[in-house]
Amino acid sequence: MEKLKILVDRLYDTHHLEKDEYITLIENRDSIRDYVFSLSSAVREKYYGKDVYIRGLIEFTSYCKNNCYYCGIRAGNKDAKRYRLSKEQILECCETGYDLGFRTFVMQGGEDPYYTDDIICDIVGEIKTRYPDCAVTLSIGEKSEESYRRYYEAGADRYLLRHETADCEHYSKLHPAPLTAENRQKCLFNLKKIGFQTGAGFMVGSPYQTNENLADDLLFLEKLQPEMVGIGPFIPHHATPFRNMPQGTAELSIFMLALVRLILPAALLPATTALGTILPDGRELALKAGANVVMPNLSPTDVRSKYLLYDNKISTGEESAQSVKSLESRVISAGYKVVKTRGDHASFTERK
Ligand code: 5AD
């Protein structure tokens, strides 16, 4: 126990541990969890106080050209219901969201070639023109450096692209060719270089994942220094090759989140929908362990049930943006408060 505490103290001080030390913490998490959480929530408070940022999530296309083995909207899932939102529909989501107090809009979708760079830039530009006080986040997958530059120039502020797993071999067990960990990571470094507030992240308990893989994920985050990190449990989807694989646990997901708070003290860390899906109070527990962001769903209600990355994804209760009031009271009862600002990373000031 004393030895574990010394490791955690060193992580708190230096934001770095060796791989075998991370593995030790993960393996022995039951005996050190409370101590880690006490430090991770103190660090979160030092940078962000009790503030919780909200993001309006617009899932604008359920088409995807990729075939990731875990994902419900993979191209190979012939049963998946597909939809695309028009520019007008996306702008309507923003209008609703703005009135509810959202100052960040996240455009997330499958990798859908229908939305060319011209179309994406046009939509981003229009959102920024109508809502100059808002941030736009894109989450549309792997693109060329040139495309990422165009999005940035069109006004996009942030980009989410989970690295999924840092280990090349593990990556290839989760994704068929031509997808590689190498290209994924190259994309992330490009996004950072261009100036996006960049989000990486991984699933906890994804098939074949080992504690060594998780330690490598933490080392990758040390190297990339992303502004945002999305961490949630793997949840099987019935129409994917991983339908019979075991689900990740909320317990380990929240522990990993707390370690990431110590590695990247000022990071924006969402309490993810996947966590809320497998545990009713999962997101509150995540806030207490160091998360400081929630991303309610702003998509039109009739398409929500079609954006199913995994089974039982919650979509009509308090994770929906229309219920900001009840979300706010839940956040308050967890000891925090929702703030209706852009919620940039502590090191970012608004760019011209
Ligand atoms: N379980 C949990 N998370 C998933 N994602 C995709 N499929 C699943 C699943 N079955 C996550 C991936 C992706 C993000 C948008 O959703 O990490 O990057």
mmCIF file of C-alpha atoms and ligand atoms in Angstrom, residues 70-71 108 162 164 203 233-235 309-310, ligand 1:
data_model
loop_
_atom_site.group_PDB
_atom_site.id
_atom_site.type_symbol
_atom_site.label_atom_id
_atom_site.label_comp_id
_atom_site.label_asym_id
_atom_site.label_seq_id
_atom_site.Cartn_x
_atom_site.Cartn_y
_atom_site.Cartn_z
ATOM 1 C CA TYR A 70 -16.745 -3.368 -32.379
ATOM 2 C CA CYS A 71 -18.923 -0.659 -33.869
ATOM 3 C CA GLN A 108 -19.897 13.573 -34.975
ATOM 4 C CA ARG A 162 -9.964 8.411 -30.207
ATOM 5 C CA GLU A 164 -8.759 3.390 -29.639
ATOM 6 C CA MET A 203 -12.354 1.969 -24.885
ATOM 7 C CA PRO A 233 -16.289 0.926 -21.521
ATOM 8 C CA PHE A 234 -16.544 -1.329 -24.563
ATOM 9 C CA ILE A 235 -20.166 -2.448 -24.926
ATOM 10 C CA LEU A 309 -22.544 2.259 -31.778
ATOM 11 C CA TYR A 310 -23.392 -0.349 -29.109
HETATM 12 N N1 5AD B 1 -18.648 0.192 -27.269
HETATM 13 C C1 5AD B 1 -18.146 1.318 -26.719
HETATM 14 N N2 5AD B 1 -17.671 2.348 -27.428
HETATM 15 C C2 5AD B 1 -17.733 2.251 -28.772
HETATM 16 N N3 5AD B 1 -17.321 3.087 -29.733
HETATM 17 C C3 5AD B 1 -17.619 2.531 -30.925
HETATM 18 N N4 5AD B 1 -18.188 1.335 -30.761
HETATM 19 C C4 5AD B 1 -18.265 1.123 -29.416
HETATM 20 C C5 5AD B 1 -18.723 0.054 -28.608
HETATM 21 N N5 5AD B 1 -19.234 -1.052 -29.137
HETATM 22 C C6 5AD B 1 -16.585 4.313 -29.448
HETATM 23 C C7 5AD B 1 -15.250 4.330 -30.170
HETATM 24 C C8 5AD B 1 -15.360 5.545 -31.074
HETATM 25 C C9 5AD B 1 -16.410 6.380 -30.387
HETATM 26 C C10 5AD B 1 -17.115 7.356 -31.262
HETATM 27 O O1 5AD B 1 -17.310 5.428 -29.887
HETATM 28 O O2 5AD B 1 -14.190 4.494 -29.233
HETATM 29 O O3 5AD B 1 -14.148 6.251 -31.225
#
